[in-house]
Each structure stands twice: as C-alpha cells, then as structure tokens.
PDB file of C-alpha atoms in Angstrom:
ATOM      1  CA  MET A   1      34.135-166.948-149.860  1.00 41.00           C
ATOM      2  CA  LYS A   2      30.442-167.682-150.119  1.00 46.00           C
ATOM      3  CA  LEU A   3      29.118-169.754-152.999  1.00 45.00           C
ATOM      4  CA  SER A   4      26.663-166.999-153.886  1.00 43.00           C
ATOM      5  CA  VAL A   5      29.587-164.634-154.476  1.00 49.00           C
ATOM      6  CA  ARG A   6      31.306-166.987-156.898  1.00 66.00           C
ATOM      7  CA  LEU A   7      28.381-168.474-158.820  1.00 67.00           C
ATOM      8  CA  SER A   8      25.369-166.835-160.315  1.00 76.00           C
ATOM      9  CA  LYS A   9      21.998-168.131-159.185  1.00 76.00           C
ATOM     10  CA  HIS A  10      21.484-170.254-162.319  1.00 73.00           C
ATOM     11  CA  GLU A  11      24.906-171.909-161.822  1.00 77.00           C
ATOM     12  CA  ARG A  12      24.385-172.953-158.184  1.00 86.00           C
ATOM     13  CA  PRO A  13      24.123-176.737-157.715  1.00 91.00           C
ATOM     14  CA  ARG A  14      20.779-176.694-155.902  1.00 91.00           C
ATOM     15  CA  GLU A  15      19.157-174.520-158.542  1.00 91.00           C
ATOM     16  CA  ARG A  16      20.644-176.629-161.349  1.00 90.00           C
ATOM     17  CA  LEU A  17      19.325-179.777-159.668  1.00 91.00           C
ATOM     18  CA  LEU A  18      15.838-178.307-159.509  1.00 93.00           C
ATOM     19  CA  ARG A  19      15.940-177.151-163.131  1.00 92.00           C
ATOM     20  CA  HIS A  20      17.693-180.051-164.839  1.00 93.00           C
ATOM     21  CA  GLY A  21      17.631-183.023-162.460  1.00 92.00           C
ATOM     22  CA  ALA A  22      20.413-184.910-160.739  1.00 90.00           C
ATOM     23  CA  GLY A  23      21.726-186.387-163.986  1.00 91.00           C
ATOM     24  CA  ALA A  24      22.888-182.952-165.142  1.00 91.00           C
ATOM     25  CA  LEU A  25      25.173-182.433-162.148  1.00 91.00           C
ATOM     26  CA  GLN A  26      28.742-183.586-161.569  1.00 93.00           C
ATOM     27  CA  ASP A  27      29.588-185.594-158.443  1.00 91.00           C
ATOM     28  CA  ALA A  28      31.032-182.515-156.728  1.00 93.00           C
ATOM     29  CA  GLU A  29      27.824-180.574-157.346  1.00 93.00           C
ATOM     30  CA  LEU A  30      25.631-183.384-155.987  1.00 91.00           C
ATOM     31  CA  LEU A  31      27.842-183.636-152.929  1.00 92.00           C
ATOM     32  CA  ALA A  32      27.634-179.857-152.524  1.00 93.00           C
ATOM     33  CA  VAL A  33      23.839-180.090-152.416  1.00 92.00           C
ATOM     34  CA  ALA A  34      24.066-182.690-149.636  1.00 91.00           C
ATOM     35  CA  LEU A  35      26.690-180.758-147.622  1.00 92.00           C
ATOM     36  CA  ARG A  36      24.802-177.456-148.052  1.00 90.00           C
ATOM     37  CA  THR A  37      27.622-175.152-146.872  1.00 89.00           C
ATOM     38  CA  GLY A  38      31.345-174.875-147.153  1.00 89.00           C
ATOM     39  CA  ILE A  39      33.885-174.316-144.420  1.00 89.00           C
ATOM     40  CA  PRO A  40      35.674-171.097-143.490  1.00 89.00           C
ATOM     41  CA  GLY A  41      37.658-169.974-146.525  1.00 88.00           C
ATOM     42  CA  MET A  42      36.196-172.585-148.890  1.00 89.00           C
ATOM     43  CA  ASN A  43      32.801-172.692-150.583  1.00 88.00           C
ATOM     44  CA  VAL A  44      30.821-175.913-150.688  1.00 90.00           C
ATOM     45  CA  VAL A  45      31.688-176.794-154.303  1.00 91.00           C
ATOM     46  CA  ASP A  46      35.417-176.379-153.660  1.00 92.00           C
ATOM     47  CA  LEU A  47      35.060-178.428-150.470  1.00 94.00           C
ATOM     48  CA  SER A  48      33.276-181.154-152.414  1.00 94.00           C
ATOM     49  CA  ASN A  49      36.034-181.246-155.033  1.00 95.00           C
ATOM     50  CA  ARG A  50      38.655-181.377-152.279  1.00 95.00           C
ATOM     51  CA  LEU A  51      36.906-184.318-150.598  1.00 95.00           C
ATOM     52  CA  LEU A  52      36.503-186.213-153.868  1.00 96.00           C
ATOM     53  CA  GLU A  53      40.193-185.731-154.627  1.00 96.00           C
ATOM     54  CA  ARG A  54      41.321-186.660-151.100  1.00 96.00           C
ATOM     55  CA  PHE A  55      39.303-189.902-151.108  1.00 96.00           C
ATOM     56  CA  SER A  56      39.925-190.784-154.783  1.00 96.00           C
ATOM     57  CA  GLY A  57      36.389-190.215-155.986  1.00 94.00           C
ATOM     58  CA  LEU A  58      32.829-190.700-154.843  1.00 89.00           C
ATOM     59  CA  ARG A  59      33.179-194.410-154.046  1.00 89.00           C
ATOM     60  CA  GLY A  60      36.164-193.765-151.779  1.00 92.00           C
ATOM     61  CA  LEU A  61      34.487-190.809-150.127  1.00 92.00           C
ATOM     62  CA  LEU A  62      31.259-192.670-149.424  1.00 88.00           C
ATOM     63  CA  GLY A  63      33.228-195.642-148.099  1.00 88.00           C
ATOM     64  CA  ALA A  64      35.154-193.527-145.601  1.00 92.00           C
ATOM     65  CA  THR A  65      34.250-193.698-141.935  1.00 91.00           C
ATOM     66  CA  PRO A  66      33.158-190.560-140.097  1.00 91.00           C
ATOM     67  CA  GLU A  67      36.470-190.698-138.237  1.00 93.00           C
ATOM     68  CA  GLU A  68      38.399-190.736-141.529  1.00 94.00           C
ATOM     69  CA  LEU A  69      36.310-187.864-142.851  1.00 93.00           C
ATOM     70  CA  MET A  70      36.987-185.783-139.748  1.00 94.00           C
ATOM     71  CA  THR A  71      40.731-185.936-140.465  1.00 94.00           C
ATOM     72  CA  VAL A  72      40.071-183.400-143.235  1.00 92.00           C
ATOM     73  CA  SER A  73      40.750-179.926-141.901  1.00 89.00           C
ATOM     74  CA  GLY A  74      37.495-178.068-141.281  1.00 85.00           C
ATOM     75  CA  LEU A  75      35.282-181.131-141.627  1.00 90.00           C
ATOM     76  CA  GLY A  76      33.493-181.787-138.373  1.00 93.00           C
ATOM     77  CA  ALA A  77      31.006-184.300-137.071  1.00 94.00           C
ATOM     78  CA  ALA A  78      27.974-182.801-138.828  1.00 92.00           C
ATOM     79  CA  LYS A  79      29.372-182.927-142.371  1.00 92.00           C
ATOM     80  CA  SER A  80      31.036-186.299-141.724  1.00 92.00           C
ATOM     81  CA  CYS A  81      27.709-187.727-140.592  1.00 90.00           C
ATOM     82  CA  THR A  82      26.001-186.238-143.654  1.00 88.00           C
ATOM     83  CA  VAL A  83      28.420-188.074-145.958  1.00 88.00           C
ATOM     84  CA  SER A  84      28.011-191.324-143.995  1.00 86.00           C
ATOM     85  CA  TYR A  85      24.232-191.012-144.080  1.00 84.00           C
ATOM     86  CA  THR A  86      24.341-190.388-147.839  1.00 79.00           C
ATOM     87  CA  HIS A  87      26.282-193.631-148.267  1.00 73.00           C
ATOM     88  CA  LEU A  88      23.796-195.557-146.132  1.00 76.00           C
ATOM     89  CA  ARG A  89      20.795-194.214-148.082  1.00 73.00           C
ATOM     90  CA  ALA A  90      22.464-194.928-151.430  1.00 69.00           C
ATOM     91  CA  HIS A  91      23.189-198.498-150.332  1.00 64.00           C
ATOM     92  CA  GLU A  92      19.648-199.050-149.048  1.00 69.00           C
ATOM     93  CA  THR A  93      18.180-197.626-152.238  1.00 68.00           C
ATOM     94  CA  SER A  94      20.305-199.896-154.419  1.00 64.00           C
ATOM     95  CA  LEU A  95      19.025-202.929-152.503  1.00 61.00           C
ATOM     96  CA  HIS A  96      15.440-202.009-153.401  1.00 57.00           C
ATOM     97  CA  LEU A  97      15.960-201.430-157.118  1.00 52.00           C
TER      98      LEU A  97
END
C-alpha cells in the first residue's frame, strides 16, 4: 500500500519535516524521509518501524552493516547503502560540532 493512500498530505513525513523541522518527527519518520519509498506490501513508515524494531532502535540500525541490513526481507543494496550512508554522515557531522 502506498504511503499516500494511508496518510494525508499534511501527515506525510517529508511534508511534516518541511513544515515543522526535524525535531518534530519521530525516528521512524526521519528514517522514512531518508529511505523515500517502502517495499512491496509495506509503506516506507511501516518499513522504518520494522527496521527500528529489528535492530533495537536507531543506534542499532545505524550500526548495522549493509550485509546485516540486506538480511531483512525486501531490503536490497540501495536501501542498505542509504542507511549506511546516513550513519556515516551523522558520525562525520558529530565530529564537527
């Protein structure tokens, strides 16, 4: 099911981010913005929640290797690399604060 079918435009993570800033979003919504799309049968917000649960939260998810991420059914190289890249950028940013 597409995200647009389940959420109204003002409830979608990307639109909420633009309106209210990143601080107003939950981890799953921020991850959904980064992943952009879901997988067959699962919208991006549900996928994000599934990943956060599977890896025991954002820290566990961002610490997972691409190979570990690809063990999740439906998660391929592209989304696994997106999560790994997000971790790298977050780490680099924290070094410069």
